[in-house]
PDB file of C-alpha atoms in Angstrom:
ATOM      1  CA  UNK A   1      -7.487  11.761  69.843  1.00 51.00           C
ATOM      2  CA  UNK A   2      -7.770  10.276  66.437  1.00 54.00           C
ATOM      3  CA  UNK A   3      -8.453   6.689  65.643  1.00 58.00           C
ATOM      4  CA  UNK A   4      -7.186   5.102  62.461  1.00 58.00           C
ATOM      5  CA  UNK A   5      -9.472   2.702  60.653  1.00 59.00           C
ATOM      6  CA  UNK A   6      -8.203  -0.061  58.472  1.00 55.00           C
ATOM      7  CA  UNK A   7     -10.397  -1.186  55.650  1.00 63.00           C
ATOM      8  CA  UNK A   8      -9.947  -4.553  54.107  1.00 66.00           C
ATOM      9  CA  UNK A   9     -10.198  -4.664  50.355  1.00 59.00           C
ATOM     10  CA  UNK A  10     -11.174  -7.939  48.826  1.00 61.00           C
ATOM     11  CA  UNK A  11      -8.688  -8.931  46.143  1.00 63.00           C
ATOM     12  CA  UNK A  12      -9.933 -10.864  43.131  1.00 64.00           C
ATOM     13  CA  UNK A  13      -9.267 -14.538  43.274  1.00 63.00           C
ATOM     14  CA  UNK A  14      -6.591 -15.751  40.863  1.00 64.00           C
ATOM     15  CA  UNK A  15      -7.901 -17.360  37.727  1.00 61.00           C
ATOM     16  CA  UNK A  16      -7.211 -21.070  37.874  1.00 69.00           C
ATOM     17  CA  UNK A  17      -4.895 -22.349  35.170  1.00 64.00           C
ATOM     18  CA  UNK A  18      -6.060 -25.469  33.447  1.00 76.00           C
ATOM     19  CA  UNK A  19      -3.731 -28.339  32.786  1.00 75.00           C
ATOM     20  CA  UNK A  20      -3.938 -27.727  29.045  1.00 77.00           C
ATOM     21  CA  UNK A  21      -2.899 -24.078  29.470  1.00 75.00           C
ATOM     22  CA  UNK A  22       0.012 -25.027  31.706  1.00 74.00           C
ATOM     23  CA  UNK A  23       1.192 -27.616  29.213  1.00 74.00           C
ATOM     24  CA  UNK A  24       0.987 -25.137  26.332  1.00 75.00           C
ATOM     25  CA  UNK A  25       2.963 -22.537  28.284  1.00 74.00           C
ATOM     26  CA  UNK A  26       5.684 -25.032  29.087  1.00 78.00           C
ATOM     27  CA  UNK A  27       5.733 -26.226  25.495  1.00 75.00           C
ATOM     28  CA  UNK A  28       6.101 -22.675  24.163  1.00 71.00           C
ATOM     29  CA  UNK A  29       9.021 -21.937  26.505  1.00 74.00           C
ATOM     30  CA  UNK A  30      10.735 -25.198  25.588  1.00 76.00           C
ATOM     31  CA  UNK A  31      10.160 -24.534  21.887  1.00 73.00           C
ATOM     32  CA  UNK A  32      11.815 -21.123  22.061  1.00 75.00           C
ATOM     33  CA  UNK A  33      14.775 -22.461  24.030  1.00 75.00           C
ATOM     34  CA  UNK A  34      15.223 -25.308  21.559  1.00 77.00           C
ATOM     35  CA  UNK A  35      15.076 -22.948  18.576  1.00 73.00           C
ATOM     36  CA  UNK A  36      17.782 -20.714  20.058  1.00 74.00           C
ATOM     37  CA  UNK A  37      19.949 -23.725  20.856  1.00 74.00           C
ATOM     38  CA  UNK A  38      19.622 -25.118  17.335  1.00 74.00           C
ATOM     39  CA  UNK A  39      20.418 -21.713  15.821  1.00 74.00           C
ATOM     40  CA  UNK A  40      23.551 -21.403  17.952  1.00 74.00           C
ATOM     41  CA  UNK A  41      24.704 -24.909  17.055  1.00 78.00           C
ATOM     42  CA  UNK A  42      24.004 -24.451  13.322  1.00 79.00           C
ATOM     43  CA  UNK A  43      25.037 -20.900  12.394  1.00 86.00           C
ATOM     44  CA  UNK A  44      24.189 -19.642   8.925  1.00 90.00           C
ATOM     45  CA  UNK A  45      26.667 -19.850   6.078  1.00 92.00           C
ATOM     46  CA  UNK A  46      27.026 -16.242   4.943  1.00 93.00           C
ATOM     47  CA  UNK A  47      28.515 -17.086   1.549  1.00 95.00           C
ATOM     48  CA  UNK A  48      25.761 -19.573   0.825  1.00 95.00           C
ATOM     49  CA  UNK A  49      23.079 -17.085   1.920  1.00 95.00           C
ATOM     50  CA  UNK A  50      24.398 -14.452  -0.501  1.00 96.00           C
ATOM     51  CA  UNK A  51      24.649 -16.964  -3.337  1.00 96.00           C
ATOM     52  CA  UNK A  52      21.113 -18.236  -2.727  1.00 96.00           C
ATOM     53  CA  UNK A  53      19.808 -14.664  -2.611  1.00 96.00           C
ATOM     54  CA  UNK A  54      21.428 -13.788  -5.935  1.00 96.00           C
ATOM     55  CA  UNK A  55      20.070 -16.945  -7.542  1.00 95.00           C
ATOM     56  CA  UNK A  56      16.544 -16.366  -6.205  1.00 95.00           C
ATOM     57  CA  UNK A  57      16.463 -12.713  -7.286  1.00 95.00           C
ATOM     58  CA  UNK A  58      17.634 -13.763 -10.741  1.00 92.00           C
ATOM     59  CA  UNK A  59      14.369 -15.628 -11.297  1.00 92.00           C
ATOM     60  CA  UNK A  60      11.661 -13.591 -12.989  1.00 88.00           C
ATOM     61  CA  UNK A  61       8.891 -15.197 -10.939  1.00 87.00           C
ATOM     62  CA  UNK A  62      10.211 -13.650  -7.709  1.00 92.00           C
ATOM     63  CA  UNK A  63      11.471 -10.428  -9.270  1.00 90.00           C
ATOM     64  CA  UNK A  64       8.028  -9.554 -10.641  1.00 85.00           C
ATOM     65  CA  UNK A  65       6.571  -9.738  -7.115  1.00 88.00           C
ATOM     66  CA  UNK A  66       9.557  -8.184  -5.354  1.00 90.00           C
ATOM     67  CA  UNK A  67       8.246  -4.602  -5.294  1.00 89.00           C
ATOM     68  CA  UNK A  68       5.059  -2.704  -4.547  1.00 85.00           C
ATOM     69  CA  UNK A  69       3.938   0.659  -5.878  1.00 80.00           C
ATOM     70  CA  UNK A  70       1.295   2.783  -4.145  1.00 77.00           C
ATOM     71  CA  UNK A  71       0.359   6.316  -5.160  1.00 71.00           C
ATOM     72  CA  UNK A  72       1.604   8.985  -2.714  1.00 69.00           C
ATOM     73  CA  UNK A  73       3.485   6.306  -0.747  1.00 73.00           C
ATOM     74  CA  UNK A  74       6.155   5.423  -3.278  1.00 74.00           C
ATOM     75  CA  UNK A  75       7.642   2.021  -4.023  1.00 82.00           C
ATOM     76  CA  UNK A  76       9.650  -0.487  -2.029  1.00 89.00           C
ATOM     77  CA  UNK A  77      10.367  -4.169  -1.409  1.00 93.00           C
ATOM     78  CA  UNK A  78       7.208  -6.247  -1.057  1.00 91.00           C
ATOM     79  CA  UNK A  79       6.314  -8.733   1.653  1.00 93.00           C
ATOM     80  CA  UNK A  80       6.987 -11.530  -0.856  1.00 93.00           C
ATOM     81  CA  UNK A  81      10.617 -10.466  -1.193  1.00 95.00           C
ATOM     82  CA  UNK A  82      10.976  -9.983   2.573  1.00 96.00           C
ATOM     83  CA  UNK A  83       9.718 -13.491   3.323  1.00 96.00           C
ATOM     84  CA  UNK A  84      11.981 -15.037   0.688  1.00 97.00           C
ATOM     85  CA  UNK A  85      15.008 -13.216   2.094  1.00 97.00           C
ATOM     86  CA  UNK A  86      14.097 -14.374   5.608  1.00 97.00           C
ATOM     87  CA  UNK A  87      13.939 -17.974   4.384  1.00 96.00           C
ATOM     88  CA  UNK A  88      17.320 -17.677   2.677  1.00 96.00           C
ATOM     89  CA  UNK A  89      18.950 -15.906   5.632  1.00 96.00           C
ATOM     90  CA  UNK A  90      17.900 -18.696   7.978  1.00 92.00           C
ATOM     91  CA  UNK A  91      17.508 -18.907  11.763  1.00 93.00           C
ATOM     92  CA  UNK A  92      14.925 -16.121  11.579  1.00 94.00           C
ATOM     93  CA  UNK A  93      11.444 -16.417  13.043  1.00 94.00           C
ATOM     94  CA  UNK A  94       8.664 -13.992  12.089  1.00 95.00           C
ATOM     95  CA  UNK A  95       4.888 -13.794  12.239  1.00 94.00           C
ATOM     96  CA  UNK A  96       1.699 -11.870  12.987  1.00 93.00           C
ATOM     97  CA  UNK A  97      -0.390 -12.361  16.133  1.00 91.00           C
ATOM     98  CA  UNK A  98      -3.871 -10.993  16.772  1.00 91.00           C
ATOM     99  CA  UNK A  99      -3.701 -10.066  20.453  1.00 91.00           C
ATOM    100  CA  UNK A 100      -7.237  -8.765  20.937  1.00 92.00           C
ATOM    101  CA  UNK A 101     -10.387  -8.083  18.935  1.00 92.00           C
ATOM    102  CA  UNK A 102     -13.151  -5.748  20.088  1.00 90.00           C
ATOM    103  CA  UNK A 103     -16.167  -6.042  17.795  1.00 89.00           C
ATOM    104  CA  UNK A 104     -18.119  -3.394  19.723  1.00 88.00           C
ATOM    105  CA  UNK A 105     -15.434  -0.745  19.197  1.00 91.00           C
ATOM    106  CA  UNK A 106     -14.553  -2.142  15.785  1.00 91.00           C
ATOM    107  CA  UNK A 107     -10.862  -2.463  16.618  1.00 93.00           C
ATOM    108  CA  UNK A 108      -8.214  -5.198  16.712  1.00 94.00           C
ATOM    109  CA  UNK A 109      -4.786  -5.172  18.351  1.00 94.00           C
ATOM    110  CA  UNK A 110      -2.084  -6.766  16.199  1.00 94.00           C
ATOM    111  CA  UNK A 111       1.553  -7.605  16.872  1.00 95.00           C
ATOM    112  CA  UNK A 112       4.079  -8.297  14.108  1.00 95.00           C
ATOM    113  CA  UNK A 113       7.602  -9.460  14.884  1.00 96.00           C
ATOM    114  CA  UNK A 114      10.826 -10.802  13.396  1.00 96.00           C
ATOM    115  CA  UNK A 115      13.523 -12.466  15.513  1.00 94.00           C
ATOM    116  CA  UNK A 116      17.007 -13.542  14.471  1.00 93.00           C
ATOM    117  CA  UNK A 117      17.483 -16.492  16.808  1.00 92.00           C
ATOM    118  CA  UNK A 118      21.208 -16.694  16.112  1.00 92.00           C
ATOM    119  CA  UNK A 119      22.166 -13.090  16.899  1.00 91.00           C
ATOM    120  CA  UNK A 120      19.165 -12.437  19.205  1.00 89.00           C
ATOM    121  CA  UNK A 121      18.186  -9.359  17.172  1.00 90.00           C
ATOM    122  CA  UNK A 122      14.457  -8.729  17.430  1.00 92.00           C
ATOM    123  CA  UNK A 123      12.069  -6.218  15.870  1.00 95.00           C
ATOM    124  CA  UNK A 124       8.378  -6.007  16.744  1.00 94.00           C
ATOM    125  CA  UNK A 125       5.443  -3.665  16.265  1.00 94.00           C
ATOM    126  CA  UNK A 126       2.170  -3.554  18.168  1.00 94.00           C
ATOM    127  CA  UNK A 127      -0.639  -1.467  16.713  1.00 92.00           C
ATOM    128  CA  UNK A 128      -4.420  -1.166  16.476  1.00 93.00           C
ATOM    129  CA  UNK A 129      -6.313  -1.871  13.270  1.00 93.00           C
ATOM    130  CA  UNK A 130      -9.835  -0.443  12.807  1.00 93.00           C
ATOM    131  CA  UNK A 131     -12.401  -2.770  11.258  1.00 93.00           C
ATOM    132  CA  UNK A 132     -12.683  -0.503   8.244  1.00 88.00           C
ATOM    133  CA  UNK A 133     -11.569  -0.398   4.641  1.00 83.00           C
ATOM    134  CA  UNK A 134     -10.984   2.569   2.371  1.00 75.00           C
ATOM    135  CA  UNK A 135     -13.382   2.654  -0.595  1.00 73.00           C
ATOM    136  CA  UNK A 136     -13.516   5.649  -2.961  1.00 70.00           C
ATOM    137  CA  UNK A 137     -11.723   7.819  -0.434  1.00 73.00           C
ATOM    138  CA  UNK A 138     -14.138   6.969   2.401  1.00 81.00           C
ATOM    139  CA  UNK A 139     -14.040   4.523   5.289  1.00 86.00           C
ATOM    140  CA  UNK A 140     -16.274   1.504   4.915  1.00 87.00           C
ATOM    141  CA  UNK A 141     -17.047  -0.452   8.129  1.00 89.00           C
ATOM    142  CA  UNK A 142     -16.388  -4.194   8.066  1.00 88.00           C
ATOM    143  CA  UNK A 143     -18.848  -6.483   9.842  1.00 86.00           C
ATOM    144  CA  UNK A 144     -18.243  -9.859   8.226  1.00 88.00           C
ATOM    145  CA  UNK A 145     -15.802 -11.945  10.297  1.00 89.00           C
ATOM    146  CA  UNK A 146     -13.921 -13.114   7.223  1.00 89.00           C
ATOM    147  CA  UNK A 147     -13.496  -9.534   5.996  1.00 88.00           C
ATOM    148  CA  UNK A 148     -12.185  -8.459   9.407  1.00 90.00           C
ATOM    149  CA  UNK A 149      -9.722 -11.358   9.484  1.00 90.00           C
ATOM    150  CA  UNK A 150      -8.427 -10.662   5.978  1.00 88.00           C
ATOM    151  CA  UNK A 151      -8.092  -6.950   6.737  1.00 90.00           C
ATOM    152  CA  UNK A 152      -6.072  -7.692   9.885  1.00 91.00           C
ATOM    153  CA  UNK A 153      -3.822 -10.138   8.044  1.00 90.00           C
ATOM    154  CA  UNK A 154      -3.300  -7.733   5.160  1.00 88.00           C
ATOM    155  CA  UNK A 155      -2.177  -4.888   7.395  1.00 91.00           C
ATOM    156  CA  UNK A 156      -0.220  -7.314   9.572  1.00 93.00           C
ATOM    157  CA  UNK A 157       1.675  -8.556   6.505  1.00 92.00           C
ATOM    158  CA  UNK A 158       2.859  -5.026   5.776  1.00 91.00           C
ATOM    159  CA  UNK A 159       4.048  -4.643   9.356  1.00 94.00           C
ATOM    160  CA  UNK A 160       5.879  -7.987   9.372  1.00 95.00           C
ATOM    161  CA  UNK A 161       7.606  -6.919   6.158  1.00 95.00           C
ATOM    162  CA  UNK A 162       9.059  -3.923   7.969  1.00 95.00           C
ATOM    163  CA  UNK A 163      10.188  -6.028  10.937  1.00 96.00           C
ATOM    164  CA  UNK A 164      11.926  -8.547   8.659  1.00 97.00           C
ATOM    165  CA  UNK A 165      13.712  -5.809   6.727  1.00 96.00           C
ATOM    166  CA  UNK A 166      14.767  -4.188  10.013  1.00 96.00           C
ATOM    167  CA  UNK A 167      16.310  -7.480  11.156  1.00 96.00           C
ATOM    168  CA  UNK A 168      18.209  -8.343   7.965  1.00 96.00           C
ATOM    169  CA  UNK A 169      21.498  -6.603   7.075  1.00 95.00           C
ATOM    170  CA  UNK A 170      20.903  -3.483   4.996  1.00 95.00           C
ATOM    171  CA  UNK A 171      23.450  -4.389   2.305  1.00 96.00           C
ATOM    172  CA  UNK A 172      21.864  -7.837   1.948  1.00 97.00           C
ATOM    173  CA  UNK A 173      18.478  -6.236   1.240  1.00 97.00           C
ATOM    174  CA  UNK A 174      19.894  -3.594  -1.126  1.00 96.00           C
ATOM    175  CA  UNK A 175      21.722  -6.230  -3.162  1.00 96.00           C
ATOM    176  CA  UNK A 176      18.507  -8.247  -3.448  1.00 97.00           C
ATOM    177  CA  UNK A 177      16.571  -5.203  -4.659  1.00 95.00           C
ATOM    178  CA  UNK A 178      19.223  -4.363  -7.252  1.00 94.00           C
ATOM    179  CA  UNK A 179      19.256  -7.945  -8.551  1.00 94.00           C
ATOM    180  CA  UNK A 180      15.478  -8.008  -8.838  1.00 93.00           C
ATOM    181  CA  UNK A 181      15.440  -4.745 -10.799  1.00 89.00           C
ATOM    182  CA  UNK A 182      18.043  -6.122 -13.212  1.00 90.00           C
ATOM    183  CA  UNK A 183      15.975  -9.272 -13.675  1.00 90.00           C
ATOM    184  CA  UNK A 184      12.800  -7.309 -14.397  1.00 86.00           C
ATOM    185  CA  UNK A 185      14.574  -5.064 -16.908  1.00 83.00           C
ATOM    186  CA  UNK A 186      16.128  -8.072 -18.615  1.00 84.00           C
ATOM    187  CA  UNK A 187      12.770  -9.828 -18.758  1.00 79.00           C
ATOM    188  CA  UNK A 188      12.376 -13.403 -19.900  1.00 74.00           C
ATOM    189  CA  UNK A 189      14.601 -13.043 -22.947  1.00 75.00           C
ATOM    190  CA  UNK A 190      12.007 -11.373 -25.190  1.00 79.00           C
ATOM    191  CA  UNK A 191      12.933  -8.295 -27.228  1.00 84.00           C
ATOM    192  CA  UNK A 192      11.937  -4.979 -25.684  1.00 85.00           C
ATOM    193  CA  UNK A 193       9.299  -4.300 -28.341  1.00 87.00           C
ATOM    194  CA  UNK A 194       7.523  -7.561 -27.460  1.00 87.00           C
ATOM    195  CA  UNK A 195       7.641  -6.823 -23.732  1.00 86.00           C
ATOM    196  CA  UNK A 196       6.144  -3.391 -24.397  1.00 90.00           C
ATOM    197  CA  UNK A 197       3.336  -4.996 -26.385  1.00 91.00           C
ATOM    198  CA  UNK A 198       2.719  -7.507 -23.578  1.00 90.00           C
ATOM    199  CA  UNK A 199       2.432  -4.727 -20.980  1.00 90.00           C
ATOM    200  CA  UNK A 200       0.072  -2.725 -23.208  1.00 92.00           C
ATOM    201  CA  UNK A 201      -2.139  -5.795 -23.608  1.00 92.00           C
ATOM    202  CA  UNK A 202      -2.038  -6.507 -19.863  1.00 91.00           C
ATOM    203  CA  UNK A 203      -3.114  -2.969 -18.945  1.00 91.00           C
ATOM    204  CA  UNK A 204      -5.759  -3.006 -21.665  1.00 91.00           C
ATOM    205  CA  UNK A 205      -7.351  -5.876 -19.766  1.00 91.00           C
ATOM    206  CA  UNK A 206      -7.646  -3.500 -16.797  1.00 90.00           C
ATOM    207  CA  UNK A 207      -9.124  -0.719 -18.928  1.00 90.00           C
ATOM    208  CA  UNK A 208      -5.933   1.384 -19.003  1.00 90.00           C
ATOM    209  CA  UNK A 209      -5.195   2.934 -22.397  1.00 91.00           C
ATOM    210  CA  UNK A 210      -1.848   3.675 -24.030  1.00 91.00           C
ATOM    211  CA  UNK A 211      -2.290   7.489 -23.667  1.00 91.00           C
ATOM    212  CA  UNK A 212      -2.824   7.016 -19.913  1.00 90.00           C
ATOM    213  CA  UNK A 213       0.404   5.016 -19.663  1.00 90.00           C
ATOM    214  CA  UNK A 214       2.242   7.611 -21.734  1.00 89.00           C
ATOM    215  CA  UNK A 215       1.098  10.378 -19.369  1.00 89.00           C
ATOM    216  CA  UNK A 216       2.459   8.438 -16.413  1.00 87.00           C
ATOM    217  CA  UNK A 217       5.824   7.701 -18.037  1.00 87.00           C
ATOM    218  CA  UNK A 218       5.930  11.167 -19.674  1.00 87.00           C
ATOM    219  CA  UNK A 219       7.082   9.718 -23.000  1.00 87.00           C
ATOM    220  CA  UNK A 220       5.543   8.125 -26.061  1.00 91.00           C
ATOM    221  CA  UNK A 221       5.254   4.374 -26.492  1.00 88.00           C
ATOM    222  CA  UNK A 222       8.103   4.221 -29.002  1.00 87.00           C
ATOM    223  CA  UNK A 223      10.443   5.817 -26.433  1.00 88.00           C
ATOM    224  CA  UNK A 224       9.811   3.397 -23.564  1.00 87.00           C
ATOM    225  CA  UNK A 225      12.905   1.774 -22.085  1.00 85.00           C
ATOM    226  CA  UNK A 226      13.470  -1.480 -20.221  1.00 83.00           C
ATOM    227  CA  UNK A 227      13.323   0.493 -16.962  1.00 81.00           C
ATOM    228  CA  UNK A 228       9.903   1.853 -17.957  1.00 86.00           C
ATOM    229  CA  UNK A 229       8.617  -1.658 -18.623  1.00 86.00           C
ATOM    230  CA  UNK A 230       9.987  -2.743 -15.243  1.00 85.00           C
ATOM    231  CA  UNK A 231       8.127   0.117 -13.551  1.00 85.00           C
ATOM    232  CA  UNK A 232       4.920  -0.858 -15.320  1.00 88.00           C
ATOM    233  CA  UNK A 233       5.332  -4.452 -14.153  1.00 86.00           C
ATOM    234  CA  UNK A 234       5.542  -3.263 -10.546  1.00 85.00           C
ATOM    235  CA  UNK A 235       2.461  -1.056 -10.930  1.00 87.00           C
ATOM    236  CA  UNK A 236       0.528  -3.835 -12.655  1.00 89.00           C
ATOM    237  CA  UNK A 237       1.368  -6.280  -9.865  1.00 85.00           C
ATOM    238  CA  UNK A 238       0.301  -3.800  -7.176  1.00 83.00           C
ATOM    239  CA  UNK A 239      -3.043  -3.256  -8.911  1.00 86.00           C
ATOM    240  CA  UNK A 240      -3.646  -6.986  -9.283  1.00 85.00           C
ATOM    241  CA  UNK A 241      -2.870  -7.508  -5.574  1.00 80.00           C
ATOM    242  CA  UNK A 242      -5.274  -4.632  -4.747  1.00 77.00           C
ATOM    243  CA  UNK A 243      -2.468  -2.633  -3.147  1.00 76.00           C
ATOM    244  CA  UNK A 244      -3.102   0.245  -5.555  1.00 79.00           C
ATOM    245  CA  UNK A 245      -6.065   1.636  -7.477  1.00 82.00           C
ATOM    246  CA  UNK A 246      -6.223   2.265 -11.206  1.00 85.00           C
ATOM    247  CA  UNK A 247      -7.660   5.777 -10.857  1.00 83.00           C
ATOM    248  CA  UNK A 248      -4.799   6.704  -8.510  1.00 80.00           C
ATOM    249  CA  UNK A 249      -2.007   5.291 -10.659  1.00 84.00           C
ATOM    250  CA  UNK A 250      -3.530   6.516 -13.936  1.00 84.00           C
ATOM    251  CA  UNK A 251      -5.637   9.619 -13.210  1.00 82.00           C
ATOM    252  CA  UNK A 252      -7.899  10.841 -16.031  1.00 80.00           C
ATOM    253  CA  UNK A 253      -6.595  13.501 -18.366  1.00 74.00           C
ATOM    254  CA  UNK A 254      -7.669  17.024 -17.340  1.00 68.00           C
ATOM    255  CA  UNK A 255     -10.287  18.534 -19.644  1.00 62.00           C
ATOM    256  CA  UNK A 256      -9.413  21.806 -21.383  1.00 58.00           C
ATOM    257  CA  UNK A 257     -11.872  24.754 -21.120  1.00 55.00           C
ATOM    258  CA  UNK A 258     -12.444  24.621 -24.895  1.00 53.00           C
ATOM    259  CA  UNK A 259     -13.848  21.116 -24.512  1.00 53.00           C
ATOM    260  CA  UNK A 260     -16.282  22.278 -21.821  1.00 54.00           C
ATOM    261  CA  UNK A 261     -17.513  25.615 -23.199  1.00 56.00           C
ATOM    262  CA  UNK A 262     -18.478  25.808 -26.899  1.00 58.00           C
ATOM    263  CA  UNK A 263     -16.910  28.759 -28.688  1.00 58.00           C
ATOM    264  CA  UNK A 264     -14.223  29.238 -26.029  1.00 57.00           C
ATOM    265  CA  UNK A 265     -11.575  31.778 -27.033  1.00 61.00           C
ATOM    266  CA  UNK A 266      -8.862  32.576 -24.509  1.00 60.00           C
ATOM    267  CA  UNK A 267      -8.017  36.219 -23.889  1.00 61.00           C
ATOM    268  CA  UNK A 268      -4.433  36.732 -25.178  1.00 63.00           C
ATOM    269  CA  UNK A 269      -3.924  39.571 -22.679  1.00 63.00           C
ATOM    270  CA  UNK A 270      -5.291  37.651 -19.677  1.00 59.00           C
ATOM    271  CA  UNK A 271      -1.854  37.183 -18.072  1.00 58.00           C
ATOM    272  CA  UNK A 272      -0.975  40.883 -18.394  1.00 60.00           C
ATOM    273  CA  UNK A 273      -4.349  41.971 -17.017  1.00 55.00           C
ATOM    274  CA  UNK A 274      -4.074  39.590 -14.079  1.00 54.00           C
ATOM    275  CA  UNK A 275      -0.682  41.117 -13.207  1.00 56.00           C
ATOM    276  CA  UNK A 276      -1.802  44.714 -13.626  1.00 56.00           C
ATOM    277  CA  UNK A 277      -5.208  44.316 -11.979  1.00 54.00           C
ATOM    278  CA  UNK A 278      -5.255  41.929  -8.990  1.00 54.00           C
ATOM    279  CA  UNK A 279      -8.489  40.002  -8.842  1.00 53.00           C
ATOM    280  CA  UNK A 280      -8.972  40.101 -12.632  1.00 49.00           C
ATOM    281  CA  UNK A 281     -10.842  37.055 -13.984  1.00 51.00           C
ATOM    282  CA  UNK A 282     -10.788  36.117 -17.659  1.00 52.00           C
ATOM    283  CA  UNK A 283     -14.476  35.975 -18.571  1.00 51.00           C
ATOM    284  CA  UNK A 284     -13.729  33.672 -21.487  1.00 51.00           C
ATOM    285  CA  UNK A 285     -12.706  30.931 -19.053  1.00 52.00           C
ATOM    286  CA  UNK A 286     -15.986  30.971 -17.174  1.00 50.00           C
ATOM    287  CA  UNK A 287     -18.274  28.036 -17.860  1.00 49.00           C
ATOM    288  CA  UNK A 288     -21.863  29.083 -18.554  1.00 49.00           C
ATOM    289  CA  UNK A 289     -24.490  26.406 -17.930  1.00 50.00           C
ATOM    290  CA  UNK A 290     -26.442  25.394 -21.019  1.00 49.00           C
ATOM    291  CA  UNK A 291     -30.108  24.490 -20.830  1.00 48.00           C
ATOM    292  CA  UNK A 292     -30.183  20.973 -22.231  1.00 48.00           C
ATOM    293  CA  UNK A 293     -33.972  20.803 -22.513  1.00 49.00           C
ATOM    294  CA  UNK A 294     -34.360  24.152 -24.345  1.00 48.00           C
ATOM    295  CA  UNK A 295     -37.026  25.110 -21.843  1.00 49.00           C
ATOM    296  CA  UNK A 296     -37.733  28.826 -21.290  1.00 49.00           C
ATOM    297  CA  UNK A 297     -36.541  30.416 -18.081  1.00 48.00           C
ATOM    298  CA  UNK A 298     -39.348  30.838 -15.510  1.00 50.00           C
ATOM    299  CA  UNK A 299     -41.109  34.185 -15.361  1.00 51.00           C
ATOM    300  CA  UNK A 300     -40.130  36.632 -12.676  1.00 49.00           C
ATOM    301  CA  UNK A 301     -42.226  36.206  -9.561  1.00 49.00           C
ATOM    302  CA  UNK A 302     -44.475  39.211  -8.843  1.00 52.00           C
ATOM    303  CA  UNK A 303     -43.565  41.488  -5.971  1.00 48.00           C
ATOM    304  CA  UNK A 304     -46.263  41.428  -3.254  1.00 52.00           C
ATOM    305  CA  UNK A 305     -48.412  44.565  -3.118  1.00 53.00           C
ATOM    306  CA  UNK A 306     -46.580  46.165  -5.973  1.00 47.00           C
ATOM    307  CA  UNK A 307     -45.840  46.167  -9.653  1.00 48.00           C
ATOM    308  CA  UNK A 308     -43.376  43.915 -11.375  1.00 45.00           C
ATOM    309  CA  UNK A 309     -40.009  45.576 -11.605  1.00 45.00           C
TER     310      UNK A 309
END
């Protein structure tokens, strides 16, 4: 005969809710309900939204900040353009919330969202952000509270950009991008030659030379077009906002073997030999170290219990 035993497990006591917390919860619920009600009662004017977007994207001040450019990640609409389009579209709430921060693990949990309160279309992203920053291709830990906060907000801003763009109509965003590109190419009314000179002077302040810019654009300075100047404006803005690095956008020119090895003479038959004899190496391309101090090479060490060989 078996006898069943019942064990009682003590459940944790519920955490008491303070009056302030209860009031804040009620206020948040009422605030959301009121926002939805106002959005339903005051729907957006589509024609006015399109007209305001075209007018805003026709201003050079916004157009110059409308795009980002990052090496190996391409270009696209910036968070500045996304926020401006959200303001023009109306009845759209967006933001970044830091849900949790673990200083021991060096990790924060972030949530970015965008919510069209009129159509009830919502886009959100929840992700973890390490308390680290990339410096010279390596991860650098962040310990200062201000640095951690700024790092979280910086990455959160990129995420909220994506949620806003996912909420807005695609043709609305594409029209805004096209208008901004036209505005950048048109410039502020200056002739193209003056805008080229302004961009050269701006990059010179960052230590970027004209040959480096020419290598990126793959054409000489006298052949630059308005589209090239517009591209340079985007790159310059990304560098100034620390979204891109100079050495990534303008890598140094590769050094030829003749500049490394004095007296270098390429073998004219190197290509034929490499095809006929696999593993062939052109000896003229090998770099031989040069003794800068003109010191003699050390003598050969004697062999134990024997003569020098």
